[in-house]
Amino acid sequence: MKDRYTVKKYNADGEINAGEIEELKEILTLSPSSINSQPWNFIFVSGTETKNKLSEVSFHNTEKVIESKLVIVFQVLKSVEDFETQINENLPEMAVTYYKNMVQPLGEEYIKNWMAKQVYISLGILLSACADMGIDCTPMEGIKPAEYDKILQNEKYESLFAVAIGQKSEADKNQPVYSPKRRLETDKVVLER
Ligand SMILES: Cc1cc2nc3c(=O)[nH]c(=O)nc-3n(C[C@H](O)[C@H](O)[C@H](O)COP(=O)(O)O)c2cc1C
């Protein structure tokens, strides 16, 4: 965690390891979620044409999307109805009952928010995995999700955020060696009672 950091500048000629990317697919698939709900899709975009299109709707992240080798787009199921069909088909009765008693009664807005939270867990998993594997990456909420959706055409899902993966530029000023980690003090955020 001390060594990982958000890459701000990639080496466009850098390589990524295909075997490691396959591992990341499996790691994402293994992410935990409430009642094992898994309301997600992860779209791996490595083709230059699609990456370039995404770069144009990525605000200050344009260059990162272009110069990284891969962009993983994290998506969530759009409709609560589709989500309920998925859990009915895949989860044990106990989990579905928990959902029906504890989540469903709270209404559509709550359910959608709850589903998105599950997708963020998979972001934490991915960032930790990248840290462990020494993979350079950038989490990016600074994208236009609706524009991403038009480009990616994954009908039942909508984009939430993305992660760029590539090889950092040695000139990246955001590396901890040039830009030491800034965090609130542990005793301000971790309390004991
Ligand atoms: C959910 C999320 C969204 C983020 N969005 C962006 C982004 O769009 N562009 C960017 O350069 N950094 C983005 N960041 C990086 C954060 O600014 C960064 O994690 C934070 O400043 C801590 O720095 P570090 O990751 O280098 O330790 C994002 C981080 C997270 C977790």
Short mmCIF file of C-alpha atoms and ligand atoms in Angstrom, two decimals:
data_model
loop_
_atom_site.label_atom_id
_atom_site.label_comp_id
_atom_site.label_asym_id
_atom_site.label_seq_id
_atom_site.Cartn_x
_atom_site.Cartn_y
_atom_site.Cartn_z
CA MET A 1 0.00 0.00 0.00
CA LYS A 2 2.96 2.30 0.51
CA ASP A 3 4.33 1.51 -2.92
CA ARG A 4 1.14 1.57 -4.98
CA TYR A 5 -0.02 4.89 -6.34
CA THR A 6 -2.31 6.41 -8.91
CA VAL A 7 -0.39 6.56 -12.19
CA LYS A 8 -0.83 9.94 -13.89
CA LYS A 9 1.51 9.36 -16.83
CA TYR A 10 2.01 6.14 -18.79
CA ASN A 11 4.80 4.95 -21.04
CA ALA A 12 2.90 4.52 -24.31
CA ASP A 13 5.53 2.00 -25.51
CA GLY A 14 5.27 -0.05 -22.31
CA GLU A 15 4.03 -3.63 -22.20
CA ILE A 16 1.62 -5.46 -19.94
CA ASN A 17 1.79 -9.14 -19.10
CA ALA A 18 -1.03 -11.09 -20.80
CA GLY A 19 -0.94 -13.82 -18.11
CA GLU A 20 -1.37 -11.22 -15.38
CA ILE A 21 -4.34 -9.69 -17.19
CA GLU A 22 -5.98 -13.13 -17.28
CA GLU A 23 -5.34 -13.36 -13.53
CA LEU A 24 -7.02 -9.99 -13.00
CA LYS A 25 -10.12 -11.31 -14.79
CA GLU A 26 -10.29 -14.19 -12.37
CA ILE A 27 -9.59 -11.95 -9.37
CA LEU A 28 -12.46 -9.63 -10.33
CA THR A 29 -14.76 -12.60 -10.77
CA LEU A 30 -13.85 -13.73 -7.25
CA SER A 31 -14.71 -10.36 -5.64
CA PRO A 32 -17.01 -10.62 -2.64
CA SER A 33 -20.38 -8.86 -2.56
CA SER A 34 -23.38 -8.68 -0.23
CA ILE A 35 -25.36 -11.96 -0.45
CA ASN A 36 -22.93 -12.84 -3.28
CA SER A 37 -25.08 -10.58 -5.47
CA GLN A 38 -22.45 -9.87 -8.17
CA PRO A 39 -24.45 -7.17 -9.99
CA TRP A 40 -21.48 -6.36 -12.24
CA ASN A 41 -19.79 -6.68 -15.59
CA PHE A 42 -16.13 -5.82 -16.17
CA ILE A 43 -15.32 -4.77 -19.71
CA PHE A 44 -11.68 -5.18 -20.72
CA VAL A 45 -10.90 -2.70 -23.49
CA SER A 46 -7.51 -3.08 -25.15
CA GLY A 47 -8.29 -2.27 -28.81
CA THR A 48 -6.87 1.08 -29.88
CA GLU A 49 -10.01 2.18 -31.70
CA THR A 50 -12.35 1.71 -28.74
CA LYS A 51 -9.77 3.05 -26.29
CA ASN A 52 -9.40 6.20 -28.39
CA LYS A 53 -13.17 6.68 -28.42
CA LEU A 54 -13.29 6.29 -24.63
CA SER A 55 -10.40 8.73 -24.25
CA GLU A 56 -12.50 11.48 -25.83
CA VAL A 57 -15.12 11.21 -23.09
CA SER A 58 -12.73 10.90 -20.16
CA PHE A 59 -12.18 14.51 -19.03
CA HIS A 60 -8.65 14.96 -17.56
CA ASN A 61 -8.00 11.24 -18.00
CA THR A 62 -7.81 11.38 -21.81
CA GLU A 63 -4.05 10.88 -22.03
CA LYS A 64 -4.09 8.05 -19.48
CA VAL A 65 -6.72 6.18 -21.47
CA ILE A 66 -4.70 6.59 -24.67
CA GLU A 67 -1.26 5.76 -23.27
CA SER A 68 -2.24 2.88 -20.99
CA LYS A 69 -2.57 -0.58 -22.55
CA LEU A 70 -5.91 -1.60 -21.11
CA VAL A 71 -8.96 0.07 -19.65
CA ILE A 72 -11.27 -1.97 -17.44
CA VAL A 73 -14.75 -0.47 -17.30
CA PHE A 74 -16.81 -1.39 -14.24
CA GLN A 75 -20.50 -1.67 -14.95
CA VAL A 76 -23.62 -2.39 -12.92
CA LEU A 77 -26.93 -3.91 -13.94
CA LYS A 78 -29.31 -1.13 -15.00
CA SER A 79 -32.60 -2.62 -14.00
CA VAL A 80 -33.65 -3.92 -10.62
CA GLU A 81 -35.88 -6.40 -12.43
CA ASP A 82 -32.90 -7.91 -14.28
CA PHE A 83 -30.96 -8.02 -11.03
CA GLU A 84 -33.78 -9.88 -9.30
CA THR A 85 -33.96 -12.37 -12.18
CA GLN A 86 -30.20 -12.95 -11.86
CA ILE A 87 -30.31 -13.63 -8.14
CA ASN A 88 -33.39 -15.83 -8.45
CA GLU A 89 -31.54 -17.93 -11.02
CA ASN A 90 -28.19 -18.09 -9.24
CA LEU A 91 -28.41 -17.63 -5.50
CA PRO A 92 -29.58 -19.99 -2.78
CA GLU A 93 -33.02 -19.32 -1.31
CA MET A 94 -31.57 -17.94 1.92
CA ALA A 95 -29.76 -15.15 0.07
CA VAL A 96 -32.84 -14.27 -1.98
CA THR A 97 -34.92 -14.18 1.19
CA TYR A 98 -32.40 -11.82 2.81
CA TYR A 99 -32.66 -9.55 -0.24
CA LYS A 100 -36.46 -9.65 -0.19
CA ASN A 101 -36.62 -8.79 3.52
CA MET A 102 -33.74 -6.36 3.94
CA VAL A 103 -33.04 -4.65 0.62
CA GLN A 104 -36.04 -4.83 -1.69
CA PRO A 105 -38.46 -3.00 0.69
CA LEU A 106 -36.16 0.04 0.72
CA GLY A 107 -37.07 0.95 -2.85
CA GLU A 108 -35.46 1.32 -6.25
CA GLU A 109 -33.07 4.18 -5.42
CA TYR A 110 -31.69 2.33 -2.42
CA ILE A 111 -31.33 -0.92 -4.37
CA LYS A 112 -29.44 0.77 -7.21
CA ASN A 113 -27.15 2.49 -4.73
CA TRP A 114 -26.59 -0.82 -2.95
CA MET A 115 -25.73 -2.54 -6.24
CA ALA A 116 -23.22 0.19 -7.13
CA LYS A 117 -21.58 -0.21 -3.71
CA GLN A 118 -20.97 -3.87 -4.51
CA VAL A 119 -19.16 -2.86 -7.69
CA TYR A 120 -16.91 -0.51 -5.70
CA ILE A 121 -15.84 -3.48 -3.57
CA SER A 122 -14.47 -5.08 -6.73
CA LEU A 123 -12.49 -1.87 -7.38
CA GLY A 124 -10.84 -2.25 -3.97
CA ILE A 125 -10.05 -5.86 -4.76
CA LEU A 126 -8.54 -4.92 -8.13
CA LEU A 127 -6.43 -2.09 -6.70
CA SER A 128 -5.13 -4.39 -3.97
CA ALA A 129 -4.36 -7.11 -6.49
CA CYS A 130 -2.51 -4.63 -8.71
CA ALA A 131 -0.53 -3.46 -5.67
CA ASP A 132 0.39 -7.03 -4.81
CA MET A 133 1.32 -7.90 -8.40
CA GLY A 134 3.20 -4.66 -9.05
CA ILE A 135 0.83 -3.61 -11.82
CA ASP A 136 0.62 0.13 -12.58
CA CYS A 137 -2.91 1.49 -12.72
CA THR A 138 -5.26 4.47 -12.39
CA PRO A 139 -8.75 4.32 -10.90
CA MET A 140 -10.93 6.82 -12.79
CA GLU A 141 -14.28 8.21 -11.81
CA GLY A 142 -13.47 11.12 -14.11
CA ILE A 143 -15.26 9.65 -17.11
CA LYS A 144 -18.61 10.28 -18.81
CA PRO A 145 -20.49 7.07 -17.98
CA ALA A 146 -23.37 7.66 -20.40
CA GLU A 147 -20.89 8.22 -23.26
CA TYR A 148 -18.95 5.11 -22.26
CA ASP A 149 -22.24 3.17 -22.44
CA LYS A 150 -22.87 4.36 -26.00
CA ILE A 151 -19.41 3.18 -27.06
CA LEU A 152 -19.42 -0.15 -25.20
CA GLN A 153 -22.94 -1.27 -26.12
CA ASN A 154 -23.56 -3.62 -23.22
CA GLU A 155 -27.33 -3.30 -23.19
CA LYS A 156 -28.30 -4.36 -19.68
CA TYR A 157 -25.43 -2.67 -17.85
CA GLU A 158 -24.28 0.91 -17.26
CA SER A 159 -20.78 2.21 -16.57
CA LEU A 160 -19.78 3.52 -13.15
CA PHE A 161 -16.01 4.08 -13.37
CA ALA A 162 -12.90 2.64 -15.01
CA VAL A 163 -9.33 1.58 -14.27
CA ALA A 164 -6.47 2.17 -16.71
CA ILE A 165 -3.62 -0.35 -16.64
CA GLY A 166 -0.24 -0.02 -18.29
CA GLN A 167 3.39 0.73 -17.59
CA LYS A 168 4.07 3.93 -15.73
CA SER A 169 6.31 6.53 -17.29
CA GLU A 170 9.54 6.92 -15.36
CA ALA A 171 8.82 10.65 -15.59
CA ASP A 172 5.49 10.29 -13.77
CA LYS A 173 5.64 12.97 -11.09
CA ASN A 174 3.00 11.20 -9.01
CA GLN A 175 5.32 8.33 -8.07
CA PRO A 176 5.71 8.14 -4.26
CA VAL A 177 9.41 8.88 -4.64
CA TYR A 178 8.56 12.36 -6.01
CA SER A 179 5.15 12.80 -4.42
CA PRO A 180 5.05 11.16 -0.99
CA LYS A 181 1.71 9.71 0.12
CA ARG A 182 -0.60 12.21 1.77
CA ARG A 183 -3.05 10.68 4.19
CA LEU A 184 -4.85 11.63 7.35
CA GLU A 185 -3.01 10.35 10.41
CA THR A 186 -3.89 6.78 11.38
CA ASP A 187 -4.99 7.87 14.86
CA LYS A 188 -7.43 10.35 13.29
CA VAL A 189 -9.15 7.71 11.18
CA VAL A 190 -8.69 4.51 13.17
CA LEU A 191 -10.34 4.61 16.57
CA GLU A 192 -10.45 2.17 19.42
CA ARG A 193 -13.21 1.84 21.95
C1 LIG B 1 -12.98 5.79 -6.94
C2 LIG B 1 -11.76 6.58 -7.33
C3 LIG B 1 -11.82 7.46 -8.40
C4 LIG B 1 -10.70 8.15 -8.82
N1 LIG B 1 -10.75 8.91 -9.97
C5 LIG B 1 -9.61 9.43 -10.46
C6 LIG B 1 -9.58 10.03 -11.76
O1 LIG B 1 -10.58 10.14 -12.46
N2 LIG B 1 -8.36 10.47 -12.23
C7 LIG B 1 -7.22 10.37 -11.49
O2 LIG B 1 -6.16 10.78 -11.97
N3 LIG B 1 -7.22 9.82 -10.25
C8 LIG B 1 -8.37 9.34 -9.73
N4 LIG B 1 -8.37 8.72 -8.50
C9 LIG B 1 -7.13 8.65 -7.72
C10 LIG B 1 -7.19 9.34 -6.36
O3 LIG B 1 -7.09 10.72 -6.51
C11 LIG B 1 -6.05 8.77 -5.51
O4 LIG B 1 -6.33 7.41 -5.24
C12 LIG B 1 -5.84 9.49 -4.18
O5 LIG B 1 -5.48 10.82 -4.38
C13 LIG B 1 -4.74 8.81 -3.35
O6 LIG B 1 -3.54 8.74 -4.06
P1 LIG B 1 -2.81 7.38 -4.43
O7 LIG B 1 -3.81 6.48 -5.13
O8 LIG B 1 -1.71 7.78 -5.38
O9 LIG B 1 -2.31 6.75 -3.18
C14 LIG B 1 -9.50 8.02 -8.08
C15 LIG B 1 -9.45 7.15 -6.99
C16 LIG B 1 -10.54 6.42 -6.63
C17 LIG B 1 -10.41 5.43 -5.51
#
